[in-house]
PDB file of C-alpha atoms and ligand atoms in Angstrom:
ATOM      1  CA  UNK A   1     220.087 -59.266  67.746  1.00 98.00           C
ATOM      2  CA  UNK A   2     223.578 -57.830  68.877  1.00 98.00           C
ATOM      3  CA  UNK A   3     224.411 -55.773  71.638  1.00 98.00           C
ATOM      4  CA  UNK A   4     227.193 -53.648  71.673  1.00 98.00           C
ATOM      5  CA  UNK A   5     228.873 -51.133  74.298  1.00 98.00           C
ATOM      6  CA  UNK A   6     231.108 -49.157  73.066  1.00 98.00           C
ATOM      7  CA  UNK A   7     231.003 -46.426  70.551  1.00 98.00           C
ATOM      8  CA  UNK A   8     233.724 -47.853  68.181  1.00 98.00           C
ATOM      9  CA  UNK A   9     231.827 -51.261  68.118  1.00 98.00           C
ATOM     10  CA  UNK A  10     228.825 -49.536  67.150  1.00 98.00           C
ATOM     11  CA  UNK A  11     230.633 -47.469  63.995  1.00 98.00           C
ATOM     12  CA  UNK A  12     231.661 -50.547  62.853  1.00 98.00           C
ATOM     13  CA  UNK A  13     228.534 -52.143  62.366  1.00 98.00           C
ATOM     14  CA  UNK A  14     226.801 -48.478  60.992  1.00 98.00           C
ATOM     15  CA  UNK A  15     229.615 -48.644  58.583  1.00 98.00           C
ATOM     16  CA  UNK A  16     229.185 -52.114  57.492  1.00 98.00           C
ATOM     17  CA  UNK A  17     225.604 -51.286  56.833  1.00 98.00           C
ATOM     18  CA  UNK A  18     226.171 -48.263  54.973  1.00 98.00           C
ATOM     19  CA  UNK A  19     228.608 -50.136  52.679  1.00 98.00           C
ATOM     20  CA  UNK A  20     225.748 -52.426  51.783  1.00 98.00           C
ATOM     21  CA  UNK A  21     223.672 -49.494  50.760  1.00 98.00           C
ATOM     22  CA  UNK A  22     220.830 -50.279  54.359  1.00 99.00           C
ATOM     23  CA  UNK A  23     219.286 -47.106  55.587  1.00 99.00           C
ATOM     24  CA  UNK A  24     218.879 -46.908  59.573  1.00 99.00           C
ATOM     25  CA  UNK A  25     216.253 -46.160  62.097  1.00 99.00           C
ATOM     26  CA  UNK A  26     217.317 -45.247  65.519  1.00 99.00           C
ATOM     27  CA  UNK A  27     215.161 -45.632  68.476  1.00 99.00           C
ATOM     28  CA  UNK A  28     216.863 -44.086  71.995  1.00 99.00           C
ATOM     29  CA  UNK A  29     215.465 -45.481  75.249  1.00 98.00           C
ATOM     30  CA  UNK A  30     215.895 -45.283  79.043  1.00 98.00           C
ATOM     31  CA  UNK A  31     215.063 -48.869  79.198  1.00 98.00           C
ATOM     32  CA  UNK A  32     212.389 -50.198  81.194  1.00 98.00           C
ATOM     33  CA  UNK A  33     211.072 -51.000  77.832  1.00 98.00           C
ATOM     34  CA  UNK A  34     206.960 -51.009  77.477  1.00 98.00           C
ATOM     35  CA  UNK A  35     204.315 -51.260  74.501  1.00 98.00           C
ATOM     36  CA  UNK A  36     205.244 -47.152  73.776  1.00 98.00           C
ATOM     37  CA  UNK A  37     208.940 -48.337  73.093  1.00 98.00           C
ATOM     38  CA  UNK A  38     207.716 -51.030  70.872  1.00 98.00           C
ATOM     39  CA  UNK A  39     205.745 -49.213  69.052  1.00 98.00           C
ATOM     40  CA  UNK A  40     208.509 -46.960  67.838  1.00 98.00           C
ATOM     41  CA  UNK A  41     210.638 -50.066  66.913  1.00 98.00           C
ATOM     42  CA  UNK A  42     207.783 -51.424  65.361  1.00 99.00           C
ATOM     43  CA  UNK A  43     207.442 -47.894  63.340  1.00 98.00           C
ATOM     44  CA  UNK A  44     211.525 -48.310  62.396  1.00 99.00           C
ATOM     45  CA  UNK A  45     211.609 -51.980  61.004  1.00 99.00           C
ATOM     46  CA  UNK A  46     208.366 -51.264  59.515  1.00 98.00           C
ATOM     47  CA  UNK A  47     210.339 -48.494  57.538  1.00 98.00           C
ATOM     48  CA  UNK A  48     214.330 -48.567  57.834  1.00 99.00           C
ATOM     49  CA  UNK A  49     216.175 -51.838  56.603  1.00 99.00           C
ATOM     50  CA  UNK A  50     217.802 -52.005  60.030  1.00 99.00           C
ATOM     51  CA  UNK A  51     216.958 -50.662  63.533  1.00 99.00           C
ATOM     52  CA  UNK A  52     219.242 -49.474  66.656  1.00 99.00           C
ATOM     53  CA  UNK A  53     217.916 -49.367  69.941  1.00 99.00           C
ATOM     54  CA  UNK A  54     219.893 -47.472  72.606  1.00 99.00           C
ATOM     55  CA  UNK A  55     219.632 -48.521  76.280  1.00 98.00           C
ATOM     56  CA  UNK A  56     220.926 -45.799  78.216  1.00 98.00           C
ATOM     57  CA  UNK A  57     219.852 -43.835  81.580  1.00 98.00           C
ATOM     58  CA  UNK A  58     221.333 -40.658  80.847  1.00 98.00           C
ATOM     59  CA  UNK A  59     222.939 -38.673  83.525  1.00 98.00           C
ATOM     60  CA  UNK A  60     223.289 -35.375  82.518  1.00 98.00           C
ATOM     61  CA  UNK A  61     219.227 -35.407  81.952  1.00 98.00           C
ATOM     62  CA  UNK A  62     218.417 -35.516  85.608  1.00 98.00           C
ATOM     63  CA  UNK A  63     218.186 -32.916  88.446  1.00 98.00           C
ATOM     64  CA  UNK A  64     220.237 -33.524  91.312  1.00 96.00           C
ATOM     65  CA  UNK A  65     217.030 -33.792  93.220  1.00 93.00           C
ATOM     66  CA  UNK A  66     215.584 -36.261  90.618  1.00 96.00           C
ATOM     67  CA  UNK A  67     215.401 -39.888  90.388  1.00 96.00           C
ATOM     68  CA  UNK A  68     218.469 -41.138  88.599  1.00 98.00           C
ATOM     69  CA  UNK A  69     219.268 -43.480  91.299  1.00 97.00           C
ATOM     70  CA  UNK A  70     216.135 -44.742  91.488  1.00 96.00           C
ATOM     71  CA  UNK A  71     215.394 -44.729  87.626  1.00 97.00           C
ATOM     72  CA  UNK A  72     213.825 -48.329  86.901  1.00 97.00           C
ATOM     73  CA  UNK A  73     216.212 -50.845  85.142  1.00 98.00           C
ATOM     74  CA  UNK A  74     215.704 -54.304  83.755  1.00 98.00           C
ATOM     75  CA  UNK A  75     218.310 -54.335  80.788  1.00 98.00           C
ATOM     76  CA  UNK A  76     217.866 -58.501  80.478  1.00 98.00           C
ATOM     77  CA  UNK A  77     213.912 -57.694  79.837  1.00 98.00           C
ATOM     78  CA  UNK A  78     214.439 -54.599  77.772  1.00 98.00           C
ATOM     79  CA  UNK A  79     216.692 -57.538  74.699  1.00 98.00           C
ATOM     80  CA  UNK A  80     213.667 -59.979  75.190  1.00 98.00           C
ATOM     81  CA  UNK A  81     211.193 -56.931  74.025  1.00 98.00           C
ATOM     82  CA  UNK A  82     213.547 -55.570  71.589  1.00 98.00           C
ATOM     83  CA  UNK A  83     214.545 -58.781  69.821  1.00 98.00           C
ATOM     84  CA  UNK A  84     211.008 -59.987  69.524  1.00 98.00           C
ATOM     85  CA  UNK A  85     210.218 -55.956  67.959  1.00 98.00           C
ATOM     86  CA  UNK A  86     212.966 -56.982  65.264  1.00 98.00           C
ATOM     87  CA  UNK A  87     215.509 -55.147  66.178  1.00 99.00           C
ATOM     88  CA  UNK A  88     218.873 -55.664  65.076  1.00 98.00           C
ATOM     89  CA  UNK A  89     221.585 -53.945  67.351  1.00 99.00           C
ATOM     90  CA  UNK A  90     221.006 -52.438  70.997  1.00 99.00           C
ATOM     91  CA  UNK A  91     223.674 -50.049  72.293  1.00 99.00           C
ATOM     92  CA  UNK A  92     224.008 -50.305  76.082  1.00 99.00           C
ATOM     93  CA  UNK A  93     226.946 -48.073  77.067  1.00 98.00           C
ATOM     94  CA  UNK A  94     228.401 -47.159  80.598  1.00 98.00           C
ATOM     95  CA  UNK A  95     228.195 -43.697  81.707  1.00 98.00           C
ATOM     96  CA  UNK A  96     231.787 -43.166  81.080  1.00 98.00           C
ATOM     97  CA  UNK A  97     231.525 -44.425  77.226  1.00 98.00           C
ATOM     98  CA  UNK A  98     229.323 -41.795  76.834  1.00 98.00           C
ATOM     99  CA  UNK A  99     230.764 -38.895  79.300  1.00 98.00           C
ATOM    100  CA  UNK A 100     234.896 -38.989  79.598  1.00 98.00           C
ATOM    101  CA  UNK A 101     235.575 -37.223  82.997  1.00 98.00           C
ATOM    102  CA  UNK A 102     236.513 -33.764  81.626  1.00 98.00           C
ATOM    103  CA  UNK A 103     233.271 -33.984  79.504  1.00 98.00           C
ATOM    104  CA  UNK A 104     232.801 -30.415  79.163  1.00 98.00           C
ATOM    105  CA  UNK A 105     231.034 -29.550  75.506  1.00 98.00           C
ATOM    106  CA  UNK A 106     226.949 -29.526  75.442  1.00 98.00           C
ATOM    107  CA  UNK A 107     223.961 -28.725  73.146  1.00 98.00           C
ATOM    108  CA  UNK A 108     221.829 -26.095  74.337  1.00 98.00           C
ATOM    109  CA  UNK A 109     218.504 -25.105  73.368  1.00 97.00           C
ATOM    110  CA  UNK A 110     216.563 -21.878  73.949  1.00 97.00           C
ATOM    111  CA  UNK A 111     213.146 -20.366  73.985  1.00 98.00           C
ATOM    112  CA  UNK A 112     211.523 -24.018  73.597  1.00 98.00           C
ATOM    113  CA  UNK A 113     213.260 -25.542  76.800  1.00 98.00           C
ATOM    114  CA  UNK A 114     211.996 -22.594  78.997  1.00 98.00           C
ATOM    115  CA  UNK A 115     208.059 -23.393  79.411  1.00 98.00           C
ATOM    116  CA  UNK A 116     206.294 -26.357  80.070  1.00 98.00           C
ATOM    117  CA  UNK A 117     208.851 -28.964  81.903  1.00 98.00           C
ATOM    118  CA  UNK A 118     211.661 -26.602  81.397  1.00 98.00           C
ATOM    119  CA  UNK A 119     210.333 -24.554  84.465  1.00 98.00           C
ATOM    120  CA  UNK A 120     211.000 -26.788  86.903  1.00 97.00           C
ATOM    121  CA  UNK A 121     213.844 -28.903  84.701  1.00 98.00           C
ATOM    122  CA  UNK A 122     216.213 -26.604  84.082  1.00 97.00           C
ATOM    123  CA  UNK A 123     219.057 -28.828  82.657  1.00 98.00           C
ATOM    124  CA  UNK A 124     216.881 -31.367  81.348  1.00 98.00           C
ATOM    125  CA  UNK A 125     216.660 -30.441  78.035  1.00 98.00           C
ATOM    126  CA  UNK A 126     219.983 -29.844  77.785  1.00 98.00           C
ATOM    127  CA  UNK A 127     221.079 -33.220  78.633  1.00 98.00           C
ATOM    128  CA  UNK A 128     218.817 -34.596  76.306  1.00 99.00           C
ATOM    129  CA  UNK A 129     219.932 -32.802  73.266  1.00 99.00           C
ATOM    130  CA  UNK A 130     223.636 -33.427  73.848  1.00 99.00           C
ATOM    131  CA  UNK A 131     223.008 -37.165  74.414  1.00 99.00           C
ATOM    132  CA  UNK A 132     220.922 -37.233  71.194  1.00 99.00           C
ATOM    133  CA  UNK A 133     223.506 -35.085  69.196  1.00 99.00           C
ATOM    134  CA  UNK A 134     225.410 -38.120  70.543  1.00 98.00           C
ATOM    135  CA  UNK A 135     223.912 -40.974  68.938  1.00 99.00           C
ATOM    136  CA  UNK A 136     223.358 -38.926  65.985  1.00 99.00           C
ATOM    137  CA  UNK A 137     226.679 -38.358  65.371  1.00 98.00           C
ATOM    138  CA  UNK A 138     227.683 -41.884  65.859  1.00 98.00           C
ATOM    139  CA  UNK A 139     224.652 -43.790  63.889  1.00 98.00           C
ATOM    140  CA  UNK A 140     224.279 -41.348  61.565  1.00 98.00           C
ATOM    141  CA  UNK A 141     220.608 -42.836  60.603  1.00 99.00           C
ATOM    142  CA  UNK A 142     218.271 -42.522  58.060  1.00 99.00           C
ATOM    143  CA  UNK A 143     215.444 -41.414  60.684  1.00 99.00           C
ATOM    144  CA  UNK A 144     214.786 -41.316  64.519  1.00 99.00           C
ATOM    145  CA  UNK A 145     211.990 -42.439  66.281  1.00 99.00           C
ATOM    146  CA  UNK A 146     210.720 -40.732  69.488  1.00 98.00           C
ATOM    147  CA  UNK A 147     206.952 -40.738  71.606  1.00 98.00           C
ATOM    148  CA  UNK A 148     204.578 -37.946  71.646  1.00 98.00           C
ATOM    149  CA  UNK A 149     203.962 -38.553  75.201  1.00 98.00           C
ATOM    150  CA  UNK A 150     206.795 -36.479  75.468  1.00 98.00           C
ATOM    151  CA  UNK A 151     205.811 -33.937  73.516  1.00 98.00           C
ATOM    152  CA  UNK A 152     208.125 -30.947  74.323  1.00 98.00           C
ATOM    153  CA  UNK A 153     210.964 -33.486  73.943  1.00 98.00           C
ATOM    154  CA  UNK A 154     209.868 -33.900  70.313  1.00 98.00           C
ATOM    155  CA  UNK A 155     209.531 -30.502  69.651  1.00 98.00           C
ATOM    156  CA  UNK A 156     212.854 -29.500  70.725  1.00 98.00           C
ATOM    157  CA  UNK A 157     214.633 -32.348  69.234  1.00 99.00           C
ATOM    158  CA  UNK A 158     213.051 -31.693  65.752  1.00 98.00           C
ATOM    159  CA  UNK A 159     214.007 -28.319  66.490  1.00 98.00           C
ATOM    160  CA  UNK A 160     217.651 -28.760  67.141  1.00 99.00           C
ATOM    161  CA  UNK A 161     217.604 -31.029  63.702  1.00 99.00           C
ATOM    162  CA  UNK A 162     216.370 -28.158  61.711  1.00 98.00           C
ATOM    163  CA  UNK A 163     219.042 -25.600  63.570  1.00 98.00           C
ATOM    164  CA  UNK A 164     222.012 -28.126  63.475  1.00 98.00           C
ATOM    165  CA  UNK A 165     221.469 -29.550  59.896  1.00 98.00           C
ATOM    166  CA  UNK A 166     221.383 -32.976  61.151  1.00 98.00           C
ATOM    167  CA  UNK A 167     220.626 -34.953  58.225  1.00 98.00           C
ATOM    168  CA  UNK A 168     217.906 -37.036  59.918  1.00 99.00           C
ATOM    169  CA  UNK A 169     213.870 -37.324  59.573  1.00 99.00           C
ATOM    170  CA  UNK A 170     212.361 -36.935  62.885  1.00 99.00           C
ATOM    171  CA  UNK A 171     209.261 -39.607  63.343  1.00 99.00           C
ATOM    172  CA  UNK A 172     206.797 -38.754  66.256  1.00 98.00           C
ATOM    173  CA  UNK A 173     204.658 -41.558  67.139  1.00 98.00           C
ATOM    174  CA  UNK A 174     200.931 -41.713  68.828  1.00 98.00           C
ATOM    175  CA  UNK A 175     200.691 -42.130  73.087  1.00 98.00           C
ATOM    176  CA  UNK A 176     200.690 -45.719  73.466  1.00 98.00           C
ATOM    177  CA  UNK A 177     198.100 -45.738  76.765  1.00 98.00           C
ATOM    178  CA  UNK A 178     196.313 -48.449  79.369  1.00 97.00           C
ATOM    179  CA  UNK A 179     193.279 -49.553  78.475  1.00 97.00           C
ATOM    180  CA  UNK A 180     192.485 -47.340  81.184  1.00 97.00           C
ATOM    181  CA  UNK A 181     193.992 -44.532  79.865  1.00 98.00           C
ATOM    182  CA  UNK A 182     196.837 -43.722  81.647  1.00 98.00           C
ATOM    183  CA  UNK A 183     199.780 -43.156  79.361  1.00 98.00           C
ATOM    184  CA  UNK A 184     202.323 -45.381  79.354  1.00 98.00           C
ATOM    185  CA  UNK A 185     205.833 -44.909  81.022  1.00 98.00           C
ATOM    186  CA  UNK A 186     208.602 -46.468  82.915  1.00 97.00           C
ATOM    187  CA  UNK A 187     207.770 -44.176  85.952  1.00 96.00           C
ATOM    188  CA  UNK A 188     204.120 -45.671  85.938  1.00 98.00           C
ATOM    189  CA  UNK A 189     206.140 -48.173  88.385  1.00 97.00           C
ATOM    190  CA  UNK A 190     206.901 -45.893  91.121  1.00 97.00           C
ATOM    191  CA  UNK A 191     202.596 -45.811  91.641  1.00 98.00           C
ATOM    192  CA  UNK A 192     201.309 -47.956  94.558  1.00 98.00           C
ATOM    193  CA  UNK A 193     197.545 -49.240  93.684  1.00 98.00           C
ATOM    194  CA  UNK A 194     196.215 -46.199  95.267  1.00 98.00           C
ATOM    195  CA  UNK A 195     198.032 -43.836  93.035  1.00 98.00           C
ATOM    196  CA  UNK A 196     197.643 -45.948  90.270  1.00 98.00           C
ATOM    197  CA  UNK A 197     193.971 -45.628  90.441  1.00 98.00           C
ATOM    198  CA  UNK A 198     194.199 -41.957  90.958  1.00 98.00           C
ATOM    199  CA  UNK A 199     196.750 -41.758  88.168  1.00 98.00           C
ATOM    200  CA  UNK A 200     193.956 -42.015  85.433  1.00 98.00           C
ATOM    201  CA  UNK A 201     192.851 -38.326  86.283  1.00 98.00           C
ATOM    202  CA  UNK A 202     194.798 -37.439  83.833  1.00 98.00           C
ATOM    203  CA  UNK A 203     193.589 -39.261  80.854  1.00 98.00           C
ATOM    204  CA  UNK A 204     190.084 -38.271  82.321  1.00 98.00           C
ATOM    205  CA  UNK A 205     191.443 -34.650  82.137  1.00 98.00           C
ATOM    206  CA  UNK A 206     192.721 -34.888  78.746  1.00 98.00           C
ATOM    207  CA  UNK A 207     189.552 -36.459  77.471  1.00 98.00           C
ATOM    208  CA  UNK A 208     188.029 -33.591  78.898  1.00 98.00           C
ATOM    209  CA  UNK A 209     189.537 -30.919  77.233  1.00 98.00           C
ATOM    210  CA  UNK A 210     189.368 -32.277  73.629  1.00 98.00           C
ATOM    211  CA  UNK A 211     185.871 -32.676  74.150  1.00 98.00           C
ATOM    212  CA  UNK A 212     186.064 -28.953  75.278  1.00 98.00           C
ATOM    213  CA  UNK A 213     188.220 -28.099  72.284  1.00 98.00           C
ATOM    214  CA  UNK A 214     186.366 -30.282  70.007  1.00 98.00           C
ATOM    215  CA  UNK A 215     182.998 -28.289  70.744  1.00 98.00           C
ATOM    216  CA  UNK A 216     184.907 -24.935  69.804  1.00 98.00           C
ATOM    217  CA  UNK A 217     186.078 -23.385  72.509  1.00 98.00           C
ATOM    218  CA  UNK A 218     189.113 -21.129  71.314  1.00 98.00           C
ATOM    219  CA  UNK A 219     190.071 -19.584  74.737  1.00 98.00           C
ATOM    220  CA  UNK A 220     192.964 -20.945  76.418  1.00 98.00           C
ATOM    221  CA  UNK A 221     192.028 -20.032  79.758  1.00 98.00           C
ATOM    222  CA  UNK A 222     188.645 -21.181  79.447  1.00 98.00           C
ATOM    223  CA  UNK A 223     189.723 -24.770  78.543  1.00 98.00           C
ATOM    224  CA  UNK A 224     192.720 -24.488  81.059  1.00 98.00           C
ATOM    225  CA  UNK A 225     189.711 -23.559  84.220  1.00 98.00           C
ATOM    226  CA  UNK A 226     187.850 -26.953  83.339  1.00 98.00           C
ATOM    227  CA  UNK A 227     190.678 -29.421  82.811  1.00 98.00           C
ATOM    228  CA  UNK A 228     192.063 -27.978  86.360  1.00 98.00           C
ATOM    229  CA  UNK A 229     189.183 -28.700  88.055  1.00 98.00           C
ATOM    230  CA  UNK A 230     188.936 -31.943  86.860  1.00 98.00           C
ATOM    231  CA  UNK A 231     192.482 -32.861  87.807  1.00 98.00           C
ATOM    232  CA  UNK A 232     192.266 -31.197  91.202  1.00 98.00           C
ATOM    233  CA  UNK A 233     189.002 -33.017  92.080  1.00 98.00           C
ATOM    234  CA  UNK A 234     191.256 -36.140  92.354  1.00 98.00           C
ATOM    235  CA  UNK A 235     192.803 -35.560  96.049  1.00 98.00           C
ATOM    236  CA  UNK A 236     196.014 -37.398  95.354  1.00 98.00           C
ATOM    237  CA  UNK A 237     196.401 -34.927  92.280  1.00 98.00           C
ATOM    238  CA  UNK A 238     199.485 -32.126  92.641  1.00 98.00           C
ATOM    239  CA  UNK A 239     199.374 -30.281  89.270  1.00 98.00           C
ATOM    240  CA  UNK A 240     202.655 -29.181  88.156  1.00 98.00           C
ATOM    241  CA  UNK A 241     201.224 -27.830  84.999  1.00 98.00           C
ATOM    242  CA  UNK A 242     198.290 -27.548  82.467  1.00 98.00           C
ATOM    243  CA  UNK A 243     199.391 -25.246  79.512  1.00 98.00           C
ATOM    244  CA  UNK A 244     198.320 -24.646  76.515  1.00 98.00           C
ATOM    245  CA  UNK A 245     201.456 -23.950  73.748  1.00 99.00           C
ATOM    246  CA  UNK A 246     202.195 -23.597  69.909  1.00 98.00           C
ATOM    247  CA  UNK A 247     202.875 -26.628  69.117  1.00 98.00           C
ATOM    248  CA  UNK A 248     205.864 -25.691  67.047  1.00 98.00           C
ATOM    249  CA  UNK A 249     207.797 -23.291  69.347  1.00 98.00           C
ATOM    250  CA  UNK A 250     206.478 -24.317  72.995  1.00 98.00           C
ATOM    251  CA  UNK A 251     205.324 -20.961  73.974  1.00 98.00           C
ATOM    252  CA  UNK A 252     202.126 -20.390  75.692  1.00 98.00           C
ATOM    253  CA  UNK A 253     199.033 -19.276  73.504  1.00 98.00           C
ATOM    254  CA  UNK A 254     195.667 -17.663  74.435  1.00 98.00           C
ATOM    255  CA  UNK A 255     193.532 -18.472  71.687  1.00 98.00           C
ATOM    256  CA  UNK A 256     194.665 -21.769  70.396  1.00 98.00           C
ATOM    257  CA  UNK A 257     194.128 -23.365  66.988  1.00 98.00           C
ATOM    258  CA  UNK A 258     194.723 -26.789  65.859  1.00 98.00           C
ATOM    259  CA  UNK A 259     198.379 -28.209  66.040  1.00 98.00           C
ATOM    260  CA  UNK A 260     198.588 -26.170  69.510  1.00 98.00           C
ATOM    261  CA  UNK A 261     199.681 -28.810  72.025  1.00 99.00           C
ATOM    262  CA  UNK A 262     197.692 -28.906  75.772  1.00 99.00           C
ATOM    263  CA  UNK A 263     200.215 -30.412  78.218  1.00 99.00           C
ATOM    264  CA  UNK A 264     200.194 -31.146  81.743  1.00 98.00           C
ATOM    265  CA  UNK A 265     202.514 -32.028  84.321  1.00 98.00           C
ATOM    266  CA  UNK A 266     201.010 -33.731  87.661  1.00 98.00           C
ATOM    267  CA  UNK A 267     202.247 -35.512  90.720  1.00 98.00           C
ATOM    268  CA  UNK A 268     200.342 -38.462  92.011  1.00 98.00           C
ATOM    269  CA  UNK A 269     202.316 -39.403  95.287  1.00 96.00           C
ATOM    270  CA  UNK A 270     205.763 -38.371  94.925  1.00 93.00           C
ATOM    271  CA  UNK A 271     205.607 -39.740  91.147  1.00 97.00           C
ATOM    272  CA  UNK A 272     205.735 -36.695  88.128  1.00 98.00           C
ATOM    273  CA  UNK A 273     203.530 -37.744  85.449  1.00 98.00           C
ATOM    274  CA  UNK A 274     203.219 -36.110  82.092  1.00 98.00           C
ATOM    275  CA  UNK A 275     200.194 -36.084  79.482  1.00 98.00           C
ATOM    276  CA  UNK A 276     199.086 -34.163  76.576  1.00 98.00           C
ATOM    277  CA  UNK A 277     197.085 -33.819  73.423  1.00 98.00           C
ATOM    278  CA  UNK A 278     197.603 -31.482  70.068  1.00 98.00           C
ATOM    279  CA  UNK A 279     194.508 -30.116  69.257  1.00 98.00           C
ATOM    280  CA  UNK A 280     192.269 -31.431  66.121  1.00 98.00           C
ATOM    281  CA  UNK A 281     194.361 -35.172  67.190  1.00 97.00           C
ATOM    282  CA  UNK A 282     190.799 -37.670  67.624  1.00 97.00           C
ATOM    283  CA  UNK A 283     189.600 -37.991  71.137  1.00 96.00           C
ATOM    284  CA  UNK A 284     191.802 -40.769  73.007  1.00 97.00           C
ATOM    285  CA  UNK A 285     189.859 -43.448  73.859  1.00 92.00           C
ATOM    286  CA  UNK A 286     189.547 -45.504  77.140  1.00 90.00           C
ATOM    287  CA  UNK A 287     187.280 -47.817  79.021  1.00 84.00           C
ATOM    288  CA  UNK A 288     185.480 -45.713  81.417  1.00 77.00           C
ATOM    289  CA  UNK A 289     185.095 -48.003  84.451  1.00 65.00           C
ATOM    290  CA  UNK A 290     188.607 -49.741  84.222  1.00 56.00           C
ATOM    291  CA  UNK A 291     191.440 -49.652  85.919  1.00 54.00           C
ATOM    292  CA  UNK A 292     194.153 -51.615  85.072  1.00 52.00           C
ATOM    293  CA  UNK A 293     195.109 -50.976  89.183  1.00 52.00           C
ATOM    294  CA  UNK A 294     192.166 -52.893  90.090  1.00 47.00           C
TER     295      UNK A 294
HETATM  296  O1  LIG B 301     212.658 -40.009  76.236  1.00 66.23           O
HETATM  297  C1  LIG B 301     213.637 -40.611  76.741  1.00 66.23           C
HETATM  298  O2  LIG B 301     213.570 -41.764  77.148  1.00 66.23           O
HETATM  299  C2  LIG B 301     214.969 -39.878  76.871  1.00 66.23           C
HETATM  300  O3  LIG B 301     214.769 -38.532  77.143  1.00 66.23           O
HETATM  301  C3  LIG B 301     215.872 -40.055  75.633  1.00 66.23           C
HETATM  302  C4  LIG B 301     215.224 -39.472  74.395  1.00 66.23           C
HETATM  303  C5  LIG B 301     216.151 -41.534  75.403  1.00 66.23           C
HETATM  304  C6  LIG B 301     217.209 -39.352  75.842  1.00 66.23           C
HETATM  305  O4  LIG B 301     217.894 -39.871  76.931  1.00 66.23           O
END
């Protein structure tokens, strides 16, 4: 496995595959690599000839009262997971690679990037789609890999693909949770043991609602009530959000049908967590009395 830095290095090596006919998978990361990450460089080697993993905290994604500073980083941990995943290249750029000073030229996204996170992330979405356009432009691959934890984030990116004519198939892949149930994420780190324990509320809640939707309940705000209550008997819970959307366009429904996403936004401590499920998906599956905190 090679790493590279720099965006001319990383042509090269796109080009020299091209010229052998390979196609590409692209994987973009944060870092702070877990078993979600694999499994969408599992899901590229599995189907590209060759796989790119980027390792970049992106800047222009964050708040100014988020946690970029504080964003967890372990880049020498990140190659040992990647390598033994089977992937061949990892681009790790600097900030400036990326953004030249007098960076000035984004990709913006409406309607989508207004509900859900967008709310209380204005620029997020913004910051994501110009960094992807990014590495788009650059690999050029055959396909790009990306978790349905964060759902929205899919949505929007396969909807800027569509809008943009990027030549690119768009692969979602399933939560990767806990055996407890929380999702998986970098920011699962921030949780002390106590928050960790009250973190699985939210799988609880999630469970909760499919088994709600899954008995035929069509109203929104009926399914909404119960999966509140259940996150709000957890006294550590903060809820951000629970929504229910069209799954395609993000916007909120009140009679939802299958492919409808139901996505939540809650703060255990001072940590944001996100979870959701798309309606008709099987029910997730977790072991009750477990906690991987205890
Ligand atoms: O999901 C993430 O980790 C980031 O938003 C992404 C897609 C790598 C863009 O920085």
């Amino acid at each position: 496995m090679n790493t590279v830095n720099t965006i001319n290095e990383l042509r090269e090596q796109v080009r020299a595959w091209k010229a052998e006919g390979l196609t590409i998978g692209l994987c973009p990361t944060m870092g702070y690599l877990h078993e979600g990450h694999a499994s969408l460089m599992d899901a590229s080697v599995r189907s590209c000839d060759r796989t790119v993993a980027s390792v970049f905290v992106n800047p222009i994604q964050f708040g100014p009262n988020e946690d970029l500073a504080t964003y967890p980083r372990d880049f020498e941990s990140d190659c040992r997971l990647l390598e033994a995943h089977g992937v061949d290249l990892v681009f790790h750029p600097e900030p400036a690679e990326m953004y030249a000073d007098d960076f000035c030229t984004f990709v913006d996204i409406d309607v989508l990037s207004k509900t859900l996170c967008g709310k209380t992330r204005p620029i997020h979405f913004r910051g994501v789609c110009t960094v992807i356009t990014k590495l788009l432009n650059t690999v050029t691959p055959d396909k790009i890999f990306f978790g349905q934890k964060d759902a929205q984030q899919l949505a929007i990116i396969r909807r800027m693909v569509r809008d943009l004519n990027f030549d690119v198939e768009v692969v979602g892949c399933p939560i990767v949770r806990e055996a407890d149930g929380l999702a998986k994420s970098s920011r699962n780190t921030y949780l002390n043991p106590d928050e960790r324990r009250a973190a699985r509320i939210l799988s609880r809640a999630i469970r909760l609602g499919q088994d709600i939707a899954d008995g035929g309940e069509r109203r929104s705000g009926k399914l909404l009530a119960a999966m509140k209550e259940k996150l709000v008997s957890e006294p550590m819970a903060e809820v951000e959000y629970v929504e229910v959307v069209n799954g395609e366009n993000m916007q909120p429904v009140d009679t939802f049908r299958e492919g409808d996403l139901v996505a939540m936004a809650v703060r255990i401590g001072g940590t944001r967590l996100i979870d959701n499920f798309t309606v008709g998906q099987p029910p997730i599956d977790f072991q009750e009395g477990q906690s991987n905190a205890d």
